[in-house]
Structures are given as structure tokens and as C-alpha cells.
Backbone as a ProteinNet text record, in pm:
[ID]
protein_1_A
[PRIMARY]
MTSRRRRRRRTSTVSVLLVLALALGGYALHAALAPSDGSSAATESITGAHPTGGADSTGGADATGGADATGEADATGRAEPSRASRPDPDTTATLRALASLPVKGKAPATGYDRTGDFGSAWLDVDHNGCDTRNDVLARDLTGIVRQGRCTVLTGTLVSPYTGGTIAFTRGQTTSTEVQIDHVVALENAWRTGAQQLPHATREALANDPENLFAVDRHSNAQKRSGDAATWLPAAKGFRCTYIEHQVTVKARYHLWVTPAERDAMERVLDRC
[TERTIARY]
1500.2	1508.4	1656.8	1788.5	1892.6	1981.7	1918.7	1966.3	1963.5	1834.4	1745.1	1776.2	1782	1848.1	1971.5	2020.6	2221.7	2210.5	2093.8	2053.6	2103.7	1953.3	1885.1	2015.8	2072.5	2188.8	2336.9	2391.7	2439.7	2451.4	2290.7	2271.7	2240.8	2184.4	2186.5	2325.8	2419.7	2584	2613.6	2523.9	2642.3	2528.3	2453.5	2326.6	2427.2	2500.4	2504.5	2654.3	2693.4	2842.3	2882.5	2765	2679.8	2724.4	2620.4	2547.9	2710.8	2706.7	2889.2	2947.2	2997.9	3092.3	3041	2933.9	2858	2875.2	2855.6	2843.9	3031.7	3102.6	3272.5	3309.2	3216.2	3327.1	3229.3	3094.6	3118.9	3179.5	3223.4	3245.6	3417.7	3439.3	3627.8	3579.7	3478.2	3464.7	3413.7	3344.6	3287.1	3504.6	3532.2	3621.1	3775	3787.6	3875.8	3844.6	3676.7	3712.6	3650	3695.9	3602.6	3739.7	3742.9	3835	3930.5	4034.8	4135.5	4199.2	4148	4200.2	4045.9	3994.5	3836	3852.4	3932.3	3818.8	3673.5	3594	3435.7	3400.8	3438.6	3398.1	3468.9	3568.3	3743.9	3564.8	3543.7	3481.1	3315.3	3276	3095.9	3170	3269	3241.2	3325.6	3399.8	3409.3	3275.8	3175.8	3117.5	2992.8	2997.6	2890.6	2891.8	3069.6	3029.9	3028.1	2963.3	2897.8	2996.2	2975.1	3065.7	3078.8	3015.2	3073.1	3164.3	3210.5	3294.8	3249.9	3198.4	3113.2	3090.6	2952.8	2959.8	3019.3	3043	3100	2995.4	2955.5	2868.5	2867.9	3042.3	3046.5	2957.5	2892.8	2833.6	2969.4	3003	3094.6	3023.3	3096.8	3018.9	2862.4	2773.3	2713.9	2672.9	2630.2	2676.3	2638.9	2601.3	2668	2770.7	2832.9	2969.1	2936.9	2803.2	2749.5	2784.1	2803.9	2838	2667.1	2706.9	2617.3	2551.7	2553.6	2478.5	2437.4	2386.3	2256.4	2310.9	2495.5	2526.3	2489.7	2464.9	2427.5	2510	2596.2	2659.3	2588.5	2661.7	2557.2	2503.1	2357.6	2301.2	2312.3	2360	2470.1	2581.2	2586.6	2700.4	2859	2857	3049.4	3034.2	3140.6	3133.8	3168.2	3005.1	3079	3199.4	3286.4	3342.4	3243.7	3459.6	3403.5	3360.7	3281.8	3219.4	3333.9	3414.8	3580.5	3607.5	3694.9	3807.2	3799	3657.8	3658.9	3691.3	3748.1	3786.3	3809.4	3679.3	3697.3	3624.8	3704.7	3693.4	3666	3617.4	3545.9	3636.2	3673.6	3769.8	3738.8	3689.6	3626	3492.4	3458.7	3282.2	3297.2	3463.7	3411.4	3520.5	3613.6	3605.8	3506.7	3383	3363.2	3237.2	3170.1	3069.8	3153.3	3264.2	3337	3290.8	3328	3317	3261.4	3135.8	2976.9	2911.1	2951.4	2948	3013.4	2911.3	2875.4	3103	3100.9	3213.4	3274.9	3252.3	3213.7	3299.2	3297.9	3324.7	3230	3319.5	3206.1	3103.3	2965.9	2873.2	2968.3	2888.2	2929.7	2847.6	2966.1	2824.8	2754.6	2711.7	2672.9	2530.7	2476.5	2365.3	2404.3	2475.4	2496.8	2499.1	2419.4	2347	2380.8	2456.8	2420.9	2327	2223.8	2178.1	1998.6	2051.7	1905.4	1899.7	2024.2	1983.5	1989.7	2058	2056.8	2035.8	1974.1	1881.7	1960.5	1946.7	1963.6	2033.5	2151.9	2290.4	2166.4	2208.6	2178.2	2019.3	1975.7	1789.3	1828.5	1705.8	1659.9	1572.1	1741	1608	1533.9	1630.7	1634.7	1454	1438.3	1356.6	1360.8	1441.7	1515	1518.4	1492.8	1411.6	1582.4	1711	1821	1861.7	1992.8	1982.2	2096.1	2196.2	2230.4	2422.3	2421.1	2537.7	2564.4	2486.1	2481.5	2430.6	2369.9	2379.1	2567.1	2597.6	2750.7	2807.7	2881.9	2935.5	2923.8	2781.1	2725.8	2824.9	2822.6	2898.5	3018.1	3087.3	3192.8	3330.1	3236.6	3344.5	3306	3383.4	3406.3	3305.1	3379.3	3390.3	3209.2	3151.6	3081.6	2957.1	2942.3	2840.7	2783.5	2695.1	2534.4	2439.8	2395.8	2233	2111.2	2033.1	1937.7	1996.2	1869.3	1915.5	1978.3	2043	2066.4	2190.6	2215.1	2319.8	2476.2	2562.7	2715	2768.1	2763.5	2852.4	3017.9	3019.3	3182.4	3199	3367.6	3405	3512.4	3566.9	3694.2	3658.9	3719.5	3765.3	3910.9	3883.7	4067.2	3944.5	4026.4	4086.6	4056.1	3919.5	3994.8	4101.1	4127.9	4219	4322	4384.9	4498.9	4514.7	4471.4	4484.8	4547.2	4514.5	4502.1	4426.2	4415.1	4345.4	4260.1	4197.6	4135.4	3994.7	4060.4	3962.8	3838.1	3641.1	3543.1	3575.9	3464.3	3382.7	3328	3170.7	3080	3145	3110.3	3090.2	3107.5	3124.4	3089.8	3281.8	3392	3509.8	3566	3496.2	3583.2	3436.4	3387.7	3227.7	3325.3	3437.7	3467.2	3613.1	3631.2	3785.8	3690.2	3611.4	3540	3431.9	3503.8	3377.9	3311.7	3174.8	3123.9	3195.6	3233.3	3306.8	3197.7	3157.1	3134.2	3224.2	3197.6	3247	3255.5	3195.3	3149.7	3089.4	3221.4	3161.7	3038.4	2985.6	2838.8	2824.9	2873.9	2938.2	2997.5	3079.7	3134.2	3017.3	2834.3	2827.4	2660	2751	2590.9	2657.2	2826.3	2899.4	2909.8	2824.6	2821.2	2755.3	2611.6	2404.4	2415.8	2414.1	2266.1	2214.9	2257.5	2177.5	2060.9	2042	1903.1	1846.4	1866.5	1789.8	1685	1525.2	1429.2	1556.1	1442.8	1526.2	1526.5	1455.9	1475.7	1557.1	1544.6	1715	1835.8	1846.4	1902.3	1956.1	1863	1877.5	1904.7	1853.6	1898.4	2062.9	2106.9	2252.1	2324	2271.6	2387.1	2300.8	2289.4	2302.5	2279.2	2338.5	2352.7	2445.5	2448.8	2594.6	2703.1	2622.4	2795.4	2845.2	2715.3	2903.9	2901	2911.7	2957.3	3053.7	3139.5	3196.9	3287.9	3259.5	3378.8	3479.3	3584.8	3703.5	3776.7	3853.8	3998.2	3918.8	3897.8	3873.7	3978.8	4150.5	4192.6	4180.5	4214.3	4144.1	3996	3928.5	3823.6	3748.8	3885.3	3921.7	3969.9	4086.1	4158.7	4120.4	4004.7	3986.5	3874.8	3788	3645.5	3579.5	3576.4	3476.6	3585.2	3773.1	3806.2	3737.1	3801.1	3747	3921.2	3837.2	4013.4	4150	4128.6	4204.3	4261.5	4223.3	4262.8	4302.4	4198.7	4243.7	4241.9	4346.3	4298.3	4395.3	4262.2	4337.7	4500.4	4491.1	4689.1	4695.2	4596.5	4621.9	4619.2	4737	4703.8	4607.9	4673	4558.8	4406.3	4380	4245.9	4157.5	4288.5	4226.5	4126.3	4179	4031.4	3892.6	3904.5	3753.4	3682.1	3851.9	3764	3710.9	3760.4	3726.8	3604.5	3637.5	3483	3387.3	3398.7	3264.4	3248	3329.5	3282.2	3228	3254	3199.1	3101	3085.9	2923.4	2779.3	2852.8	2726	2773.5	2813.2	2827.8	2676.1	2749.5	2652	2516.6	2545.8	2357	2274.8	2307.3	2280.9	2287.5	2322	2323.5	2412.6	2551.7	2663.1	2732.5	2747.4	2962.2	3064.7	3214.7	3285.7	3373	3434.1	3531.2	3646.9	3701.9	3845.4	3973.6	3964.4	4078	4003.6	3949.6	3854.9	3885.2	3888.3	3862.6	3992.4	4035.5	4221.6	4267.1	4253.2	4300.6	4241.9	4034.4	4065.7	4091.5	4142.7	4201.9	4321.8	4379.2	4520.2	4519.2	4407	4419.2	4412	4271	4223	4300.2	4384.2	4478.8	4604	4619.5	4706.6	4545.8	4536.5	4410.1	4440.6
6726	6779.6	6798.6	6847.4	6870.4	6755.3	6683.3	6564.5	6506.3	6481.5	6439.1	6551.1	6625.4	6699.8	6653.6	6642.5	6632.7	6537.1	6409.8	6276.7	6268.1	6380.7	6320.3	6434.6	6528.5	6584.3	6495.4	6435.5	6343.9	6234.5	6190.2	6059.6	6122.1	6266.4	6320.6	6347.6	6346.9	6370.6	6284.7	6099.7	6036.7	5987.6	5992.8	5966.2	6015.7	6158.6	6261.4	6218.4	6186.8	6150.6	6000.5	5905.9	5794.5	5814.6	5817.8	5910.2	5965	6079.8	6105.3	5992.4	5899.1	5774.2	5694.8	5680.8	5578.3	5675.2	5798.6	5840.7	5875.5	5922.7	5901.4	5720	5630	5530.6	5498.6	5517.1	5500.7	5555.8	5724.4	5775.3	5738.4	5679.5	5597.3	5461.8	5402.8	5260.1	5241.2	5394	5375	5460	5541.6	5611.5	5442.9	5369.5	5318.2	5158.3	5127.8	5116.9	5210.8	5254	5347.1	5349.1	5321.8	5321.2	5521.3	5542.5	5669.8	5712.8	5623.2	5652.7	5682.4	5679	5667.2	5584	5468.4	5354.5	5384.4	5376.9	5413.5	5476.9	5628.8	5649.4	5714	5597.2	5515.6	5466.4	5352.6	5245.2	5296.2	5369.5	5441.9	5443.9	5506.2	5573.2	5480	5354.1	5273.9	5187.6	5110.4	5091.1	5176.4	5307.7	5343.9	5384.3	5409.8	5498.2	5315.6	5393.2	5324.2	5221.4	5110	4990.4	5110	5118.5	5102.3	5296.4	5298.3	5443.3	5546.4	5641.5	5764.1	5718.1	5816.6	5795.1	5887.5	5881	6005.3	6007.9	6163.9	6233.7	6291.2	6296	6348.8	6301.2	6346.2	6345.5	6338.1	6272.4	6193.6	6290	6217.8	6311.4	6171.2	6247.6	6116.1	6065.3	6026	5922.2	6077.5	6182.2	6277.8	6314.4	6322.1	6403.5	6557.2	6564.8	6687.5	6630.2	6739.7	6736.8	6672.1	6585.9	6512.8	6572.1	6654.3	6645.8	6611.6	6507.8	6358.8	6269.5	6234.4	6143.8	6090.5	5970.9	5923.8	5819	5739.1	5714.3	5540.9	5411.9	5314.8	5333	5237.5	5288.1	5187.6	5172.1	5092.7	5216.8	5271.1	5413	5283.6	5178.8	5149.4	5068.6	5031.5	4964.5	4765.2	4712.6	4626	4608.6	4442.1	4438.5	4329.1	4325.3	4248.1	4084.7	3999.4	3909	3825	3930.6	3887.2	3858.8	3899	3961	3825.7	3744.6	3682.2	3490	3479.5	3275.9	3168.4	3203.1	3050.7	2925	2911.7	2769.4	2608.3	2534.6	2453.1	2318	2290.7	2204	2029.5	1979	1873.7	1858.5	1977.6	2014.7	1987.3	2140.3	2161.6	2048.9	1982.4	1901.7	1822.2	1722.8	1653.5	1699.6	1797.6	1931.8	1921.2	1886.7	1951.7	1786	1690.2	1595.2	1538.5	1603.6	1527.5	1659.4	1681.8	1771.9	1752.6	1769.9	1735.3	1764.7	1666.6	1735.2	1697.9	1780.7	1855.2	1965.2	1928.8	2081.2	2126.3	2291.5	2373.5	2371.8	2469.4	2507.8	2624.7	2580	2722.3	2881.5	2972.4	3149	3213.5	3065.8	3081.1	3163	3355.5	3321.2	3511.7	3430.2	3467.9	3638.8	3692.2	3847.9	3868	3955.3	3933.9	4008.5	4124.6	4108.8	4075.5	4019.4	3947.3	3795.3	3743.9	3553	3623.7	3754.5	3692	3850.3	3940.6	4086.7	4136.4	4315	4371.2	4442.9	4528	4500.4	4649.7	4668.5	4531.5	4536.8	4396.8	4417.2	4353.8	4397.5	4327.9	4277.3	4209.5	4021.7	3982	4089.4	3998.7	4125.9	4222.2	4209.8	4370.7	4388.8	4497.1	4623.9	4672.9	4844.6	4876.8	4783.6	4853.1	4729.5	4756.2	4691.3	4617.8	4567.5	4417.7	4470	4572.9	4636.8	4694.9	4808	4891.5	4751.3	4686.1	4552.8	4512.4	4488.5	4440.3	4541.5	4629.9	4776.9	4793.3	4812.2	4796.7	4651.9	4612.7	4418	4484.9	4473.9	4445.5	4544.1	4761.6	4841.9	4926.9	4912.4	4961.9	5117.2	5133.7	5286.4	5369.5	5313.6	5347.1	5487	5568	5694.9	5628.7	5676.8	5629.3	5769.9	5754.4	5865.5	5827.5	5782.5	5792.1	5624.7	5507.3	5377.9	5302.1	5356.7	5233.1	5318.5	5384	5375.9	5439.5	5359.2	5394.1	5540.4	5618.9	5725.1	5715.1	5653.7	5631.9	5500	5463.7	5436.1	5303.3	5183.2	5128.3	5045.5	4949.5	4853.6	4755.7	4667.6	4569.4	4483.1	4403.6	4385.4	4251	4145	4043.3	3945.6	3953.3	3954.4	3976.1	4093.4	4167.9	4135.2	4182.8	4246.5	4430.2	4506.8	4670.4	4712.5	4812.6	4854.6	4994.3	5024.2	5143.7	5266.3	5358.3	5460.5	5516.6	5439.5	5488.5	5589.6	5660.1	5748.2	5697.5	5760.5	5690.7	5831.2	5828.6	5915.4	5848	5983.9	5926.4	5847.5	5989.2	5892.1	5850.4	5765.4	5656.5	5577.6	5596.7	5424.5	5271.1	5297.6	5227.7	5139	5220.5	5157.9	5092.1	5045.7	4928.7	4849.8	4770	4707.8	4532.1	4506.7	4394.1	4323.2	4107.9	4017.8	3965.8	3875.3	3775.1	3667	3588.7	3508.4	3350	3287	3284.9	3353.9	3329.7	3477.6	3435.6	3531.1	3489.6	3406.5	3497.7	3400.6	3254.5	3214.9	3070.2	3038.9	3074	2973.6	2968.5	3091.1	3074.7	2898.6	2890	2787.7	2682	2652.3	2551.8	2482.1	2489.2	2468	2582.7	2630.9	2890	2789	2824.8	2830.6	2724.9	2670.6	2508.1	2622.2	2648.6	2777.8	2854.9	2783.4	2922.4	3086.5	3106.2	3317.9	3390.3	3369.1	3392.9	3303.8	3171.5	3079.5	3191.5	3245.1	3291.3	3425.6	3496.2	3639.6	3594.2	3505.4	3532.8	3471.1	3433.8	3364.3	3446.3	3587.9	3707.3	3764.8	3776.1	3884.9	3753.6	3646.8	3599.9	3676.7	3654.8	3716.8	3635.7	3521.8	3387.3	3369.3	3439.6	3466.5	3593.4	3736	3811.2	3834.7	3904.7	3993.5	4130.3	4266.7	4394.3	4351.1	4354	4403.2	4505.8	4513.1	4648.3	4587.5	4658.8	4725.7	4607.5	4649.6	4533.1	4435.7	4424.3	4209.7	4163.9	4195.9	4216.4	4277.5	4403.1	4355.3	4168.8	4172.3	4109.3	3898.3	3928.6	3739.2	3767.2	3894.7	3868.9	3786.2	3643.2	3526.6	3428.5	3384.2	3367	3213.5	3064.5	2991.9	2973.5	2844.9	2868	2792.7	2758.6	2682.6	2834.9	2964.7	3030.5	3144.9	3180.2	3305.1	3250.8	3299.9	3330.2	3461.1	3472.4	3602.7	3607.9	3763.4	3656	3677	3768.4	3704.2	3584.1	3478	3345.9	3269.6	3394	3366.3	3307.1	3350.1	3420.5	3295.4	3273.6	3102.3	3072.3	2998.3	2857.1	2891.1	3027.2	3076.9	3127.7	3128.9	3245.2	3045.6	2929.7	2773.9	2771.4	2711.2	2715.5	2784.9	2947.6	3025.4	2966	2897.8	2846.7	2730.2	2649.4	2501.7	2531.6	2605.5	2634.9	2736.6	2802.8	2823.1	2728.1	2662.3	2566.6	2474.8	2405.6	2330.7	2342.1	2492.2	2552.4	2585.8	2584.3	2616	2525.8	2411.6	2241.3	2283.9	2306.7	2368.8	2262	2212.6	2170.1	2234.3	2143.6	2175.6	2123.3	2181.4	2166	2030.5	1970.9	1845	1993.3	2053.6	2125.5	2318.3	2313.3	2375.7	2246.2	2180.1	2096	2052.9	2046	2030.7	2092	2202.8	2343.6	2397.9	2310.1	2328.9	2297.8	2178.5	2062	2068	2093.1	2188.2	2271	2376.8	2513.3	2386.6	2352.4	2307.1	2187.7	2134.5	1996.1	2112.5	2240.6	2287.8	2451.4	2387.7	2447	2351.2
-1939.7	-2081.5	-2193.5	-2102.5	-2169.7	-2204.3	-2121.9	-2096.3	-2265.4	-2281.1	-2394.1	-2480.7	-2543.1	-2639.8	-2731.4	-2576.6	-2629.9	-2694.8	-2607.2	-2678	-2836.3	-2866.8	-2951.2	-3108.7	-3017.2	-3110.1	-3068.7	-3078.1	-3044.5	-3208.6	-3195.1	-3230.7	-3434.3	-3453.4	-3540.8	-3558.4	-3455.4	-3575.4	-3575.7	-3531.2	-3604.7	-3701.5	-3727.6	-3904.2	-3953.6	-4010.8	-4110	-4047.7	-3975.3	-4043.1	-4135.1	-4081.4	-4080.3	-4298.6	-4330.8	-4475.8	-4522.5	-4515.1	-4594.5	-4614.6	-4491.4	-4539	-4589	-4606.4	-4693.2	-4815.4	-4896.7	-4968.7	-5039.9	-4913.6	-4951.5	-4989.6	-4994.3	-4967.4	-5089.9	-5143.2	-5334.8	-5392.5	-5410.4	-5515.4	-5526.9	-5392.8	-5436.8	-5464.8	-5474.9	-5530.7	-5664.4	-5707.4	-5931.1	-5965.5	-5867.4	-5946.7	-5958	-5848.8	-5909.5	-6043	-5997.2	-6125.3	-6230.7	-6238	-6375.1	-6488.8	-6615.5	-6648.1	-6684.3	-6691	-6659.9	-6762.6	-6910.3	-7010.5	-7176.6	-7108.3	-7173.6	-7307	-7298.4	-7339	-7356.1	-7244.9	-7299.7	-7424	-7408	-7536.8	-7583.6	-7676.1	-7789.6	-7836.1	-7699.9	-7756.7	-7904.6	-7770.2	-7807.8	-7994.9	-7953.9	-8090.6	-8219.2	-8205.2	-8358.1	-8330.8	-8193	-8268	-8283.7	-8298.8	-8342.4	-8558.3	-8546.4	-8722	-8753.5	-8890.5	-9021.4	-9078.8	-9113.9	-9153.2	-9286.8	-9394	-9530.5	-9541.3	-9587.8	-9696.1	-9677.3	-9782.4	-9749.7	-9877	-9952.1	-10148.4	-10160.8	-10341.5	-10357.8	-10467.9	-10445	-10505	-10604.3	-10685.1	-10779.8	-10935.7	-11016.8	-11177.7	-11259.8	-11358.8	-11471	-11583.1	-11691.6	-11755.3	-11884.4	-11975.9	-12004.9	-12089.8	-12111.1	-12278.4	-12421.4	-12400.5	-12446.2	-12460.5	-12321.6	-12308.3	-12258.6	-12139.3	-12089.8	-12017.7	-11908.3	-11729.5	-11658.9	-11575.5	-11523	-11415.4	-11270.6	-11164.4	-11085.2	-11086.1	-11068.9	-11055.2	-11053	-11021.3	-10898.5	-10815.4	-10688.6	-10679.7	-10601.6	-10588.8	-10522.1	-10544.8	-10523.2	-10355.8	-10414.1	-10320.4	-10203.8	-10146.1	-10017.9	-9965.2	-10139.7	-10013.9	-10086.5	-10071.2	-10166.8	-10273.6	-10339.7	-10437.8	-10416.8	-10496	-10467.6	-10507.2	-10498.3	-10599.9	-10648.2	-10795.2	-10936.1	-10896.6	-11009.6	-11001.1	-11032.5	-11148.4	-11179	-11126.4	-10993.5	-10940.6	-10839	-10802.8	-10773.4	-10713.4	-10817.1	-10844.3	-10776.2	-10796.4	-10698.2	-10794.4	-10863.3	-10923.1	-10899.9	-10918.6	-10882.3	-10990.6	-10989.9	-11158.6	-11174	-11020.9	-11014.6	-11119.4	-11087.2	-11167.5	-11301.1	-11293.3	-11466.8	-11557.4	-11531.3	-11535.4	-11605.4	-11478.6	-11547.3	-11564.2	-11563.4	-11741.7	-11823.9	-11832.8	-12005.8	-12024	-11977	-12033.9	-12078.1	-12048.7	-12115.1	-12213.7	-12213.5	-12297.8	-12545.7	-12617.8	-12722.5	-12797.7	-12870.6	-12944	-13106.9	-13158.6	-13292.9	-13410.2	-13476.9	-13614.5	-13584.3	-13603.1	-13588.9	-13711	-13695.3	-13821.2	-13905.7	-14006.6	-14124.3	-14007.5	-13993.4	-13947.8	-14103.3	-14171	-14293.8	-14213.4	-14231.1	-14165	-14042	-13974.6	-13884.9	-13846.9	-13744.3	-13723.2	-13563.1	-13571.2	-13427.7	-13362.8	-13385.3	-13356.9	-13394.8	-13433.6	-13510.9	-13479.4	-13398.8	-13398.1	-13234.6	-13225.4	-12976.8	-12962.4	-13074.9	-12996.6	-12967.6	-12974.1	-12986.5	-12838	-12822.8	-12678.6	-12624.7	-12501.4	-12479.4	-12442	-12347.9	-12313.1	-12162.1	-12162.6	-11962.4	-11986.5	-12033.4	-11948.8	-11824.8	-11726.1	-11631.9	-11540.5	-11645.3	-11624	-11459.7	-11461.1	-11332.1	-11317.9	-11480.9	-11537.5	-11607.4	-11535.7	-11594.8	-11714.2	-11760.1	-11973.4	-11909.6	-11938.8	-11918.3	-11916.5	-11963.5	-11992	-11861.2	-11787.8	-11660.9	-11582	-11561.1	-11491.3	-11441.2	-11567	-11540.6	-11527.7	-11568.3	-11477.4	-11312.3	-11237.3	-11208.6	-11070.2	-11150.8	-11070.4	-11033.7	-11165.3	-11219.3	-11157.7	-11187.3	-11189.3	-10992.3	-10992.5	-10800.9	-10819.7	-10641.6	-10668.1	-10758.3	-10773	-10870.9	-10884.6	-10927.3	-10937.4	-11062.1	-11014	-11100.1	-11163.8	-11251.4	-11286	-11233.9	-11228.7	-11143	-11031.7	-11079.6	-11029.8	-11101.7	-11255	-11357.2	-11400.7	-11473.5	-11588.7	-11498.2	-11484.1	-11467.1	-11502.7	-11426.1	-11524.5	-11499.6	-11362.2	-11322.8	-11283.9	-11267.8	-11184	-11205.6	-11125	-11189.1	-11185.2	-11296.2	-11370	-11333.4	-11264.2	-11284.7	-11367.3	-11473.1	-11630.6	-11524.3	-11544	-11542.3	-11603.1	-11754.8	-11886.2	-11803.1	-11778.4	-11814.1	-11632.8	-11551.2	-11389.2	-11358.7	-11569.8	-11544.9	-11438.7	-11486.1	-11386.9	-11477.2	-11521.6	-11617.8	-11512.9	-11489.7	-11465.6	-11566	-11536.3	-11655.6	-11616	-11700.3	-11753.1	-11834.2	-11859.1	-11903.6	-12045.7	-12146.6	-12223.7	-12413.4	-12494.7	-12644.5	-12647.9	-12609.7	-12636.6	-12549.5	-12454.3	-12322.7	-12289	-12368.4	-12286.3	-12324.6	-12439.2	-12518.6	-12381	-12341.7	-12258.6	-12233.8	-12163.1	-12104.3	-12119.8	-12187.8	-12312.8	-12242.1	-12227.5	-12197.8	-12254.5	-12252.3	-12320.8	-12330.6	-12434.6	-12386.2	-12388.8	-12284.8	-12223.3	-12341.2	-12393.3	-12525.4	-12584.6	-12669.1	-12795	-12859.8	-12916.7	-12921.5	-13041.3	-13183.2	-13334.7	-13282	-13204.7	-13150.9	-13119.9	-13004.1	-12935.6	-13099.9	-13195.2	-13360	-13348.3	-13377.8	-13458	-13399.6	-13215.9	-13194.7	-13141.3	-13173	-13148.4	-13115.6	-13106.8	-13118.6	-13172.4	-13311.8	-13413.2	-13373.2	-13317.4	-13314.2	-13098.4	-13134.3	-12967.5	-13024.3	-13008.4	-12974.1	-12969.2	-13034.1	-13025.9	-12884	-12834.5	-12651.3	-12617.9	-12627.3	-12500.9	-12587.6	-12659.6	-12677	-12653.3	-12649.8	-12599.6	-12455	-12409.1	-12249.3	-12243.3	-12340.8	-12329.3	-12339.8	-12417.9	-12538.2	-12385.1	-12227	-12145.1	-12015.1	-12050.6	-11932.7	-11801.8	-11732.3	-11638.9	-11606.6	-11627.5	-11596.9	-11720.1	-11846.4	-11951.3	-11981.1	-11919.9	-11925.2	-11812.3	-11844.5	-11740	-11844.6	-11686.2	-11813.6	-11798.7	-11959.6	-11985.6	-12084.5	-12081	-12108.5	-12256.2	-12280.7	-12448.4	-12539.3	-12579.8	-12581.9	-12597.9	-12478	-12476.5	-12587.8	-12498.1	-12621.1	-12749.9	-12799.8	-12962.9	-12955.8	-12946.2	-12934.8	-12928.4	-12839.3	-12826.7	-13043.3	-13040.6	-13085.2	-13059.4	-13181.1	-13182.9	-13104.2	-13094.1	-13038.2	-12940.9	-13000.5	-12822.2	-12780.9	-12651.9	-12649.5	-12613.1	-12791.2	-12801.1	-12845	-12967.6	-13013.1	-12921.1	-12792.1	-12707.5	-12598.2	-12422.9	-12358.6	-12280.1	-12148.5	-12135	-12050.4	-12070.3	-12061.8	-11888.3	-11891.4	-11631	-11625.9	-11633.1	-11679.6	-11531.1	-11357.8	-11270.7	-11279.8	-11465.3	-11420.5	-11503.8	-11560.7	-11691.2	-11649.5	-11494.4	-11460.5	-11419	-11348.2	-11364.3	-11548.7	-11588.9	-11729.9	-11793.8	-11828.9	-11832	-11766.7	-11651.4	-11565.2	-11618.8	-11611.8	-11688.2	-11832	-11947.5	-12088.7	-12040.3	-11971.5	-11926.8	-11993	-11867.3	-11803.4	-11857.8	-11933.2	-12024.2	-12121.5	-12260.1	-12261.5	-12266.3	-12145.2	-12022.6	-12033.3	-12016.1	-11941.8	-12142.1	-12201.7	-12268.4	-12462.6	-12383.9	-12448.8	-12603.9	-12581	-12647.1	-12679.8	-12823.5	-12813	-12819.7	-12805.9	-12789.5	-12950.3	-12958.2	-13120.9	-13078.2	-13064.8	-12989.7	-12988.9	-13014.6	-13084.3	-12855.2	-12871.3	-12761.3	-12667.4	-12642.7	-12588.2	-12482.6	-12586.8	-12550.9	-12467.7	-12553.9	-12428.9	-12326.1	-12312.5	-12215.4	-12101.8	-12134.5	-12047.3	-11997	-12109.7	-12039.9	-11933.1	-11913.8	-11838.1	-11705.6	-11689.3	-11626.9	-11515.6	-11618.7	-11531.3	-11447.3	-11494.1	-11391.2	-11291.2	-11276.8	-11103.1	-11069.8
[MASK]
++++++++++++++++++++++++++++++++++++++++++++++++++++++++++++++++++++++++++++++++++++++++++++++++++++++++++++++++++++++++++++++++++++++++++++++++++++++++++++++++++++++++++++++++++++++++++++++++++++++++++++++++++++++++++++++++++++++++++++++++++++++++++++++++++++++++++++++++

């Protein structure tokens, strides 16, 4: 009996030692494979971070100049890049479209009336619940803060016509620092075929995003109703995009160009 008990004790001791050896071996293997510099935690922190910047929640002045505390950032939490800041003109296609446009002199401007002929500024022709001016501001400005869903209170514009930066604040004396330019000026459109369009089509032209850029006040005042023969953006790097938009709009709404306008467009496109 004593001998049998001793054998059982030896067997139990061997089993315990074997379990301990396996446990120690597993721990050593885990320690050898695990990173020692905290990289696992760092990776989790990086992959778990939100890819967009934080939203600016400060309100700006409203149209009456009063402070608004309900301003909110763009719904995405980030500012969309300006449509105007991404020039990628297709010069060959633009030259083909330009060649297809009729060429003749301007019709008289007699009877031209911006509101009567093209509708009031600004309409909601795309029926998204926001007027066209706020749509363009939201598209072309960065870091925007809104009041409600539509009204842009503040933001930053890099004017495509000059390359200059403008801090926009909505208000009676500040809103005009950023203006919405019709790439094909409405009076120019009126004198090159828009008189023949239905009123609803003229309203669409006046609110077509392809025909609109948010720009600095000085450039818009300087351009007035000029065409490519009389005015081009000071930022030469943007001229190809500018002419591409003019040609696209003229083709879309069946407008014509004057001989001088066509020649000016061709000179710009030849350098693109």
C-alpha cells in the first residue's frame, strides 16, 4: 500500500510540473510575439479616428447684423472644396463646342430687365429648399457655418478670379464682399439669344450652377456684363476653366458668340 501511494504521489507531482511547464512556455511565446512599443494601441487609435475635421459651431451675424447663436457647421462636419478651385478643363471638347456655336453680332439691349427677364435673385429652381445664392456659397466657400439648413453665415472664399482669400460674414454691410457672378452675364445672354428663350428657361440659366461662381466683389463689379473679348479673370491659371464654363453655358442654352468673343475664347483655349 505504501509503495502504491508513493507511485501516485510521483505521478501527481509529474503532472503538476508538466502543467506548469506548458503554462510557462505559452507565456514566453506570447511575450516574444507581442509588440513591446505600444503599436497595437496606436494602430487602434489611428483607425478609430474620424477622418473629417471637427465642426465649427460658432454663429456669425445674420442678415440684420444681429448675432445668431444657432449657427451650425456643414452637415458633413467639413468644408467642401470649391467647385471653382478644381479646374480640369477638357480643351479639345471645349474647342469643338465653341466651333459649333453660331457667330453673329449682339442684339440690342433694349428692354432688358434682370428681374423681369430672368426672375428675381435668387430662386430655388432645383427645389432643394435653399435659394441659389446659399447653394453656391455652400459649394464654393470652405469652413462654412450655417443657420438652419440653408443660410450660410460665415466661411472662407478663395476667389477663382484673383486667387485672393476673403473671410465671409453674412450681414448688411459685409455680405457684398462675396458676390455670385454669372459666368455668361445675363445681359450678354439676353443680347446673344436669350430673348428667344421661354421665361422658365431663362430662370434656369440665371440659376444654373455651371454659370455661377462665388467671387470677390471687385472682380464682379469690374466685369459687369462683359464677355471674353472685354474681360477675363486676373488669375490667368483660371481662364481655361472660365472659358470652358462660358462655352458650355452658351451651347446648353443655344446662345451665340460675337466674332470678337469667339476669337478671344480661342486665344485662351490655345494656351491651355
